[in-house]
Amino acid sequence: MTGRADRTVRAGNQASSGELLELVRSGRATTRGALQQATGLSRATVGQRLDRLFRVGWLREGAGGPVDSPLGGRPSITLEFDDAHAVVLAADLDTRHGRAAVLTLTGEILAEKSGLLVVDEGPDVVLGELGRWFADLLVKAAKPADAVCGIGLAVPGPVDSDTGRVVQPPIMPGWDGYDIRGRLSRAFAEHAGEGTVSAAGAGVPVLVDNDANLMAYGEQRTGYPDCSAFALVKVSTGIGAGMVVGGTIYRGIDGGAGDIGHIRVGADALCRCGSYGCLAAVASGGAVARRLAESGVAAASGSDVRDLLTSGHPEAMALAREAGRQVGDVLATVVTLLNPGVLMIAGDLAGTPFLTGVRELLYQRALPRSTAHLDVVTSRLGERAGLIGAGALVVEYLYAPERVEERLAALGV
């Protein structure tokens, strides 16, 4: 699965309808004349290929553009991607909490729901409940089931993006190798009823990725589109990192990139993965909650720690800063290796105490060359980052040039 930054449009008669749509969506060519110049296609061929996109409602005519000729004349009619022809469903799972939404194709949230969803209850139960949430949200958004073009799901574990299955997830018992795509597609069909089968005869396509990856994707696309190396660290029940390089999520060879919570830091604490000394065992929201509970403070999860930090609880703030220092020590290596322009801290612990701790150790341990042009920031999208990223992932997948051609063929256009 490639990002828009990697795509090129073939010149001459090879340029497809999907590639013309890509030029319009990216803003690189938004008139018929500009499409002719960008592709080398004749006026008639451009018209024929655009006609396919108009027929399925993916393209529309906008207002007239400026007149380029000094002699005047009629303005060129601009072309626009019609983001109203379909919607996307997205969900973001944490260990004990879920969030779901209906989004437009440009990322606007039309309806949203959050609530208790415990991943320990297993994928069949959790994904079945998500199917019900999605059906309810479509009613709230006043959208029919057949308007859904795809579903995106963020999960707190490593994901093989080719299969959509989580691989040995430390904090998702019972999910290893489970067919998430198939179950969620069926759950949506069960609750939403008719209109959930695509023109190709298959269920609504489902894409699954790691939560930190999708948070990073959402944040980078909406707030830092010009940053060619972007890193996000999510510190909640566990610790994970997402990276967007050259406009594309960097996943590694099989989805394991960014799992920094299981880097050994020399401590003797037992991690949920079964090993001792992992960063997540000493510096995650769950680890801070355990230390608070041992001292008599009511805290059982990263979200409880977040609430304590919001209220200014002194012990929680001190432990969050200490956790930030431990994470910052590891991030010094990450920054040296990746050399990002933006390092974003997100999740339950992403407040001033934790961020202060991160900066203390990061700038102390990393070489000045690695941090000279680095911005260390907190989340802009907050709890919606994973939803925005999941929605964007679906849109970029479904409207990639090669997929556009497949979908047009399935529709008989």
Coordinates of C-alpha atoms in Angstrom, one line a residue:
M1 CA 0.0 0.0 0.0
T2 CA 1.6 3.2 -1.1
G3 CA 1.1 6.8 -0.1
R4 CA 0.3 9.7 -2.4
A5 CA 3.9 11.0 -2.1
D6 CA 5.2 7.9 -3.9
R7 CA 2.9 8.0 -6.9
T8 CA 3.8 9.3 -10.4
V9 CA 1.5 9.8 -13.4
R10 CA 2.5 8.1 -16.6
A11 CA 2.8 10.4 -19.6
G12 CA 1.2 9.8 -23.0
N13 CA -1.7 7.4 -23.7
Q14 CA -0.9 5.3 -20.6
A15 CA -2.4 7.7 -18.1
S16 CA -5.6 6.2 -16.7
S17 CA -8.8 7.6 -15.3
G18 CA -7.4 6.8 -11.8
E19 CA -4.3 8.9 -12.5
L20 CA -6.4 11.8 -13.8
L21 CA -8.4 11.6 -10.5
E22 CA -5.1 11.6 -8.6
L23 CA -4.0 14.8 -10.3
V24 CA -7.2 16.5 -9.4
R25 CA -7.3 15.3 -5.8
S26 CA -3.7 16.4 -5.2
G27 CA -4.3 19.8 -6.8
R28 CA -1.6 19.3 -9.4
A29 CA -4.0 19.6 -12.3
T30 CA -7.5 20.9 -11.8
T31 CA -8.7 21.8 -15.4
R32 CA -9.0 19.8 -18.5
G33 CA -6.2 21.8 -20.1
A34 CA -3.9 21.2 -17.2
L35 CA -4.6 17.5 -17.3
Q36 CA -3.7 17.5 -21.0
Q37 CA -0.4 19.3 -20.2
A38 CA 0.4 17.0 -17.3
T39 CA -0.2 13.7 -19.1
G40 CA 0.2 14.5 -22.8
L41 CA -3.2 13.0 -23.6
S42 CA -5.4 14.5 -26.3
R43 CA -8.4 16.6 -25.4
A44 CA -10.7 13.8 -26.5
T45 CA -9.0 11.1 -24.5
V46 CA -9.0 13.3 -21.4
G47 CA -12.7 13.9 -21.9
Q48 CA -13.4 10.1 -22.2
R49 CA -11.5 9.2 -19.1
L50 CA -13.0 12.0 -17.1
D51 CA -16.4 10.9 -18.2
R52 CA -16.0 7.6 -16.4
L53 CA -15.3 9.6 -13.2
F54 CA -18.3 11.8 -13.7
R55 CA -20.6 8.9 -14.3
V56 CA -19.8 7.3 -10.9
G57 CA -20.0 10.6 -9.1
W58 CA -16.4 10.8 -8.0
L59 CA -15.7 14.1 -9.9
R60 CA -17.6 17.3 -10.3
E61 CA -17.2 20.7 -12.0
G62 CA -16.4 23.6 -9.8
A63 CA -16.3 27.3 -10.4
G64 CA -14.4 28.8 -13.4
G65 CA -10.7 29.4 -12.8
P66 CA -8.7 32.5 -13.7
V67 CA -8.2 33.4 -17.4
D68 CA -4.5 32.9 -18.2
S69 CA -4.5 34.5 -21.6
P70 CA -3.8 38.2 -21.8
L71 CA -6.4 38.3 -24.7
G72 CA -9.1 37.3 -22.3
G73 CA -11.7 34.6 -23.0
R74 CA -13.9 32.3 -20.9
P75 CA -12.4 31.0 -17.7
S76 CA -11.5 27.3 -17.5
I77 CA -13.9 25.2 -15.6
T78 CA -12.2 23.7 -12.6
L79 CA -12.5 20.0 -11.6
E80 CA -13.0 18.8 -8.0
F81 CA -13.0 15.5 -6.2
D82 CA -16.6 15.1 -5.0
D83 CA -16.2 14.1 -1.4
A84 CA -20.0 13.8 -0.9
H85 CA -20.5 10.6 -2.9
A86 CA -19.4 8.3 -0.1
V87 CA -18.4 8.1 3.6
V88 CA -15.9 6.2 5.6
L89 CA -16.3 4.4 8.9
A90 CA -13.3 4.5 11.4
A91 CA -12.6 3.2 14.8
D92 CA -9.7 3.5 17.3
L93 CA -9.3 0.8 20.0
D94 CA -7.3 1.2 23.2
T95 CA -7.1 -1.5 25.8
R96 CA -10.3 -0.5 27.6
H97 CA -11.8 2.2 25.5
G98 CA -13.0 2.6 21.9
R99 CA -13.9 5.5 19.7
A100 CA -15.7 5.3 16.3
A101 CA -17.0 7.8 13.7
V102 CA -18.5 8.4 10.3
L103 CA -16.2 10.6 8.2
T104 CA -16.4 12.4 4.9
L105 CA -13.8 11.5 2.3
T106 CA -11.9 14.7 3.3
G107 CA -11.8 13.7 7.0
E108 CA -14.7 15.7 8.5
I109 CA -16.4 13.9 11.3
L110 CA -20.1 13.6 10.8
A111 CA -21.0 11.5 13.8
E112 CA -18.9 10.1 16.7
K113 CA -19.2 7.7 19.6
S114 CA -16.9 6.6 22.4
G115 CA -17.3 4.2 25.3
L116 CA -16.1 1.1 27.1
L117 CA -14.6 -1.6 24.8
V118 CA -12.2 -4.0 26.5
V119 CA -9.8 -5.7 24.2
D120 CA -9.3 -8.5 26.7
E121 CA -12.8 -9.7 25.9
G122 CA -11.5 -10.9 22.6
P123 CA -12.0 -9.9 18.9
D124 CA -15.3 -11.6 18.3
V125 CA -17.0 -9.6 21.1
V126 CA -15.2 -6.3 20.5
L127 CA -15.6 -6.3 16.7
G128 CA -19.3 -7.4 17.0
E129 CA -19.9 -4.4 19.2
L130 CA -18.1 -2.1 16.8
G131 CA -20.4 -3.3 14.0
R132 CA -23.4 -2.2 16.2
W133 CA -21.7 1.2 16.8
F134 CA -21.2 1.8 13.1
A135 CA -24.8 1.0 12.3
D136 CA -26.0 3.5 15.0
L137 CA -23.6 6.2 13.8
L138 CA -24.9 5.9 10.3
V139 CA -28.4 6.6 11.5
K140 CA -27.1 9.6 13.5
A141 CA -25.3 10.9 10.5
A142 CA -28.3 10.3 8.3
K143 CA -26.3 8.2 5.8
P144 CA -27.4 4.9 4.3
A145 CA -25.3 1.8 4.6
D146 CA -24.6 1.7 0.9
A147 CA -22.8 5.1 1.2
V148 CA -19.9 3.4 3.1
C149 CA -16.9 2.8 0.9
G150 CA -14.6 1.4 3.5
I151 CA -13.8 0.9 7.2
G152 CA -10.5 1.8 8.9
L153 CA -9.5 0.4 12.3
A154 CA -6.6 1.4 14.6
V155 CA -5.5 -1.3 17.2
P156 CA -2.9 -1.2 20.0
G157 CA -0.6 -3.8 18.6
P158 CA 1.7 -4.6 15.6
V159 CA -0.2 -5.3 12.4
D160 CA 0.8 -7.1 9.2
S161 CA -0.7 -4.6 6.7
D162 CA -0.9 -7.2 4.0
T163 CA -3.3 -9.4 5.9
G164 CA -4.7 -6.9 8.5
R165 CA -3.9 -9.4 11.3
V166 CA -2.2 -8.4 14.5
V167 CA 1.1 -10.3 15.1
Q168 CA 1.9 -11.4 18.7
P169 CA 0.3 -8.3 20.3
P170 CA 1.6 -7.9 23.9
I171 CA -1.6 -6.2 25.2
M172 CA -4.3 -7.9 23.0
P173 CA -4.7 -11.4 24.3
G174 CA -6.7 -13.6 21.9
W175 CA -6.2 -11.4 18.9
D176 CA -3.0 -12.9 17.5
G177 CA -3.6 -13.9 13.8
Y178 CA -7.3 -13.3 14.1
D179 CA -9.2 -12.4 10.9
I180 CA -10.1 -8.8 11.9
R181 CA -11.0 -7.7 8.4
G182 CA -13.5 -10.5 7.9
R183 CA -15.1 -10.3 11.3
L184 CA -15.6 -6.5 11.2
S185 CA -17.0 -6.6 7.7
R186 CA -19.5 -9.3 8.7
A187 CA -20.4 -7.4 12.0
F188 CA -21.1 -4.3 10.0
A189 CA -23.3 -6.2 7.6
E190 CA -25.2 -7.9 10.4
H191 CA -26.1 -4.6 12.1
A192 CA -26.4 -2.3 9.1
G193 CA -28.4 -4.7 6.9
E194 CA -28.8 -4.3 3.1
G195 CA -26.4 -2.1 1.2
T196 CA -23.2 -3.4 2.8
V197 CA -22.0 -5.4 -0.2
S198 CA -19.8 -3.8 -2.8
A199 CA -20.4 -3.8 -6.6
A200 CA -17.7 -6.6 -6.8
G201 CA -19.9 -8.8 -4.6
A202 CA -17.6 -8.6 -1.5
G203 CA -18.2 -7.0 1.8
V204 CA -17.1 -3.5 2.6
P205 CA -13.3 -3.3 2.6
V206 CA -11.6 -3.1 6.0
L207 CA -8.1 -1.8 6.6
V208 CA -6.3 -2.3 9.9
D209 CA -3.2 -0.7 11.2
N210 CA -1.4 0.0 14.5
D211 CA -2.9 2.9 16.5
A212 CA 0.4 4.9 16.7
N213 CA 0.9 4.6 13.0
L214 CA -2.6 5.9 12.2
M215 CA -2.3 8.7 14.8
A216 CA 1.0 9.8 13.2
Y217 CA -0.6 9.6 9.7
G218 CA -3.6 11.7 10.8
E219 CA -1.5 14.3 12.6
Q220 CA 1.1 14.6 9.8
R221 CA -1.4 14.9 7.0
T222 CA -3.5 17.6 8.8
G223 CA -0.9 19.6 10.6
Y224 CA 2.5 18.9 9.1
P225 CA 2.0 18.0 5.4
D226 CA 5.4 19.4 4.5
C227 CA 7.4 17.4 7.1
S228 CA 9.2 14.6 5.3
A229 CA 10.1 12.7 8.5
F230 CA 7.5 12.8 11.2
A231 CA 7.4 10.7 14.4
L232 CA 4.7 10.3 17.0
V233 CA 5.1 8.5 20.3
K234 CA 1.9 7.4 22.0
V235 CA 2.2 6.8 25.8
S236 CA -1.0 5.3 27.2
T237 CA -1.4 1.8 28.6
G238 CA 1.6 0.9 26.5
I239 CA 4.1 2.8 24.5
G240 CA 4.4 2.8 20.7
A241 CA 5.7 5.0 17.9
G242 CA 4.4 5.8 14.5
M243 CA 6.5 7.2 11.7
V244 CA 5.5 8.9 8.4
V245 CA 8.4 9.2 6.0
G246 CA 8.0 10.8 2.6
G247 CA 4.2 11.0 3.2
T248 CA 3.9 7.3 3.8
I249 CA 3.6 5.3 7.0
Y250 CA 6.8 3.4 7.7
R251 CA 5.9 0.0 9.0
G252 CA 9.1 -2.1 8.6
I253 CA 9.1 -5.5 6.9
D254 CA 6.1 -6.9 8.7
G255 CA 4.5 -4.2 10.7
G256 CA 6.9 -4.2 13.7
A257 CA 8.4 -0.8 13.2
G258 CA 7.9 1.7 16.1
D259 CA 7.4 -0.9 18.9
I260 CA 9.7 1.1 21.2
G261 CA 7.8 0.1 24.3
H262 CA 9.7 -3.2 24.3
I263 CA 13.2 -1.7 24.1
R264 CA 15.1 -2.9 27.2
V265 CA 16.1 -0.1 29.6
G266 CA 17.9 -2.1 32.3
A267 CA 15.1 -2.2 34.9
D268 CA 13.8 -5.4 36.5
A269 CA 10.1 -4.7 36.1
L270 CA 8.1 -7.5 34.4
C271 CA 6.4 -6.4 31.2
R272 CA 3.1 -7.7 29.8
C273 CA 5.0 -9.2 26.9
G274 CA 6.7 -11.6 29.4
S275 CA 10.1 -10.0 29.3
Y276 CA 11.8 -7.9 32.0
G277 CA 13.1 -4.3 31.7
C278 CA 10.9 -3.1 28.8
L279 CA 10.4 0.7 28.6
A280 CA 6.6 0.1 28.8
A281 CA 7.0 -1.7 32.1
V282 CA 8.5 1.3 33.7
A283 CA 7.3 4.4 31.8
S284 CA 3.9 3.7 30.3
G285 CA 0.6 5.0 31.7
G286 CA 0.0 1.6 33.0
A287 CA 3.3 1.5 34.8
V288 CA 2.7 5.0 36.4
A289 CA -0.8 3.8 37.5
R290 CA 0.7 0.8 39.2
R291 CA 3.2 2.9 41.1
L292 CA 0.4 5.3 42.2
A293 CA -1.8 2.4 43.3
E294 CA 1.1 1.0 45.4
S295 CA 1.3 4.3 47.2
G296 CA -2.5 4.3 47.9
V297 CA -3.7 6.5 45.0
A298 CA -6.7 5.2 43.1
A299 CA -5.3 4.5 39.6
A300 CA -5.7 1.4 37.4
S301 CA -4.9 2.6 33.9
G302 CA -3.3 5.3 31.8
S303 CA -6.7 7.1 31.6
D304 CA -6.8 7.3 35.4
V305 CA -3.3 8.8 35.4
R306 CA -4.5 11.3 32.7
D307 CA -7.3 12.4 35.0
L308 CA -5.0 12.8 38.0
L309 CA -2.6 14.9 35.9
T310 CA -5.5 17.1 34.7
S311 CA -6.4 17.8 38.4
G312 CA -2.8 18.6 39.2
H313 CA -2.1 15.6 41.5
P314 CA 1.5 16.2 42.7
E315 CA 2.6 12.5 42.9
A316 CA 1.2 11.8 39.5
M317 CA 2.9 14.8 38.0
A318 CA 6.3 13.8 39.6
L319 CA 6.0 10.2 38.3
A320 CA 4.9 11.4 34.8
R321 CA 8.0 13.6 34.6
E322 CA 10.2 10.7 35.7
A323 CA 8.5 8.5 33.0
G324 CA 9.2 11.2 30.5
R325 CA 12.8 11.2 31.3
Q326 CA 13.0 7.4 30.7
V327 CA 11.2 7.7 27.4
G328 CA 13.3 10.7 26.4
D329 CA 16.5 8.6 27.0
V330 CA 15.2 6.1 24.4
L331 CA 14.0 8.8 22.0
A332 CA 17.5 10.2 21.8
T333 CA 18.4 7.1 19.9
V334 CA 15.2 7.2 17.8
V335 CA 15.9 10.8 16.9
T336 CA 19.5 10.1 16.0
L337 CA 18.4 7.3 13.7
L338 CA 15.4 8.9 12.0
N339 CA 16.3 12.6 12.2
P340 CA 12.7 13.7 12.1
G341 CA 11.5 17.3 11.8
V342 CA 8.7 16.8 14.2
L343 CA 8.5 14.5 17.3
M344 CA 5.0 14.5 18.7
I345 CA 4.1 13.2 22.1
A346 CA 0.5 11.8 22.4
G347 CA -1.6 9.6 24.6
D348 CA -2.7 9.7 28.2
L349 CA 0.6 11.0 29.6
A350 CA 1.1 13.7 27.0
G351 CA 1.0 16.7 29.3
T352 CA 3.5 19.2 30.5
P353 CA 5.2 17.1 33.2
F354 CA 5.9 14.2 30.8
L355 CA 6.9 16.4 28.0
T356 CA 9.3 18.3 30.3
G357 CA 10.9 15.0 31.2
V358 CA 11.2 13.9 27.6
R359 CA 12.9 17.2 26.6
E360 CA 15.4 17.0 29.5
L361 CA 16.9 13.7 28.5
L362 CA 16.4 13.9 24.8
Y363 CA 18.4 17.2 24.4
Q364 CA 20.9 15.9 26.9
R365 CA 21.6 12.6 25.2
A366 CA 21.1 13.3 21.5
L367 CA 23.7 14.9 19.4
P368 CA 23.0 18.6 18.7
R369 CA 23.0 17.9 15.0
S370 CA 20.0 15.6 15.4
T371 CA 17.9 18.1 17.3
A372 CA 18.9 21.3 15.6
H373 CA 15.8 21.4 13.4
L374 CA 13.5 19.2 15.6
D375 CA 10.2 20.4 17.0
V376 CA 9.0 18.5 20.0
V377 CA 5.2 19.0 20.3
T378 CA 2.0 17.5 21.6
S379 CA -1.0 16.3 19.7
R380 CA -3.1 18.7 17.7
L381 CA -6.0 16.3 17.0
G382 CA -6.1 14.7 20.5
E383 CA -8.3 11.7 20.8
R384 CA -9.5 12.0 17.2
A385 CA -6.0 11.5 15.7
G386 CA -6.4 7.7 15.2
L387 CA -9.9 8.2 13.6
I388 CA -8.6 10.9 11.2
G389 CA -5.6 8.7 10.3
A390 CA -7.8 5.6 9.8
G391 CA -10.2 7.5 7.6
A392 CA -7.3 8.9 5.5
L393 CA -5.8 5.4 5.1
V394 CA -9.0 4.1 3.7
V395 CA -9.4 7.0 1.3
E396 CA -5.8 6.8 0.0
Y397 CA -6.2 3.1 -0.5
L398 CA -9.5 3.2 -2.3
Y399 CA -8.7 6.2 -4.5
A400 CA -5.2 5.2 -5.5
P401 CA -5.0 5.1 -9.3
E402 CA -4.7 1.3 -9.6
R403 CA -7.6 0.8 -7.2
V404 CA -9.8 3.3 -9.0
E405 CA -9.4 1.3 -12.2
E406 CA -10.4 -1.9 -10.4
R407 CA -13.4 -0.2 -8.9
L408 CA -14.5 1.4 -12.1
A409 CA -14.3 -2.0 -13.9
A410 CA -16.3 -3.7 -11.1
L411 CA -19.0 -1.0 -11.6
G412 CA -19.0 -1.7 -15.3
V413 CA -17.9 1.9 -16.2

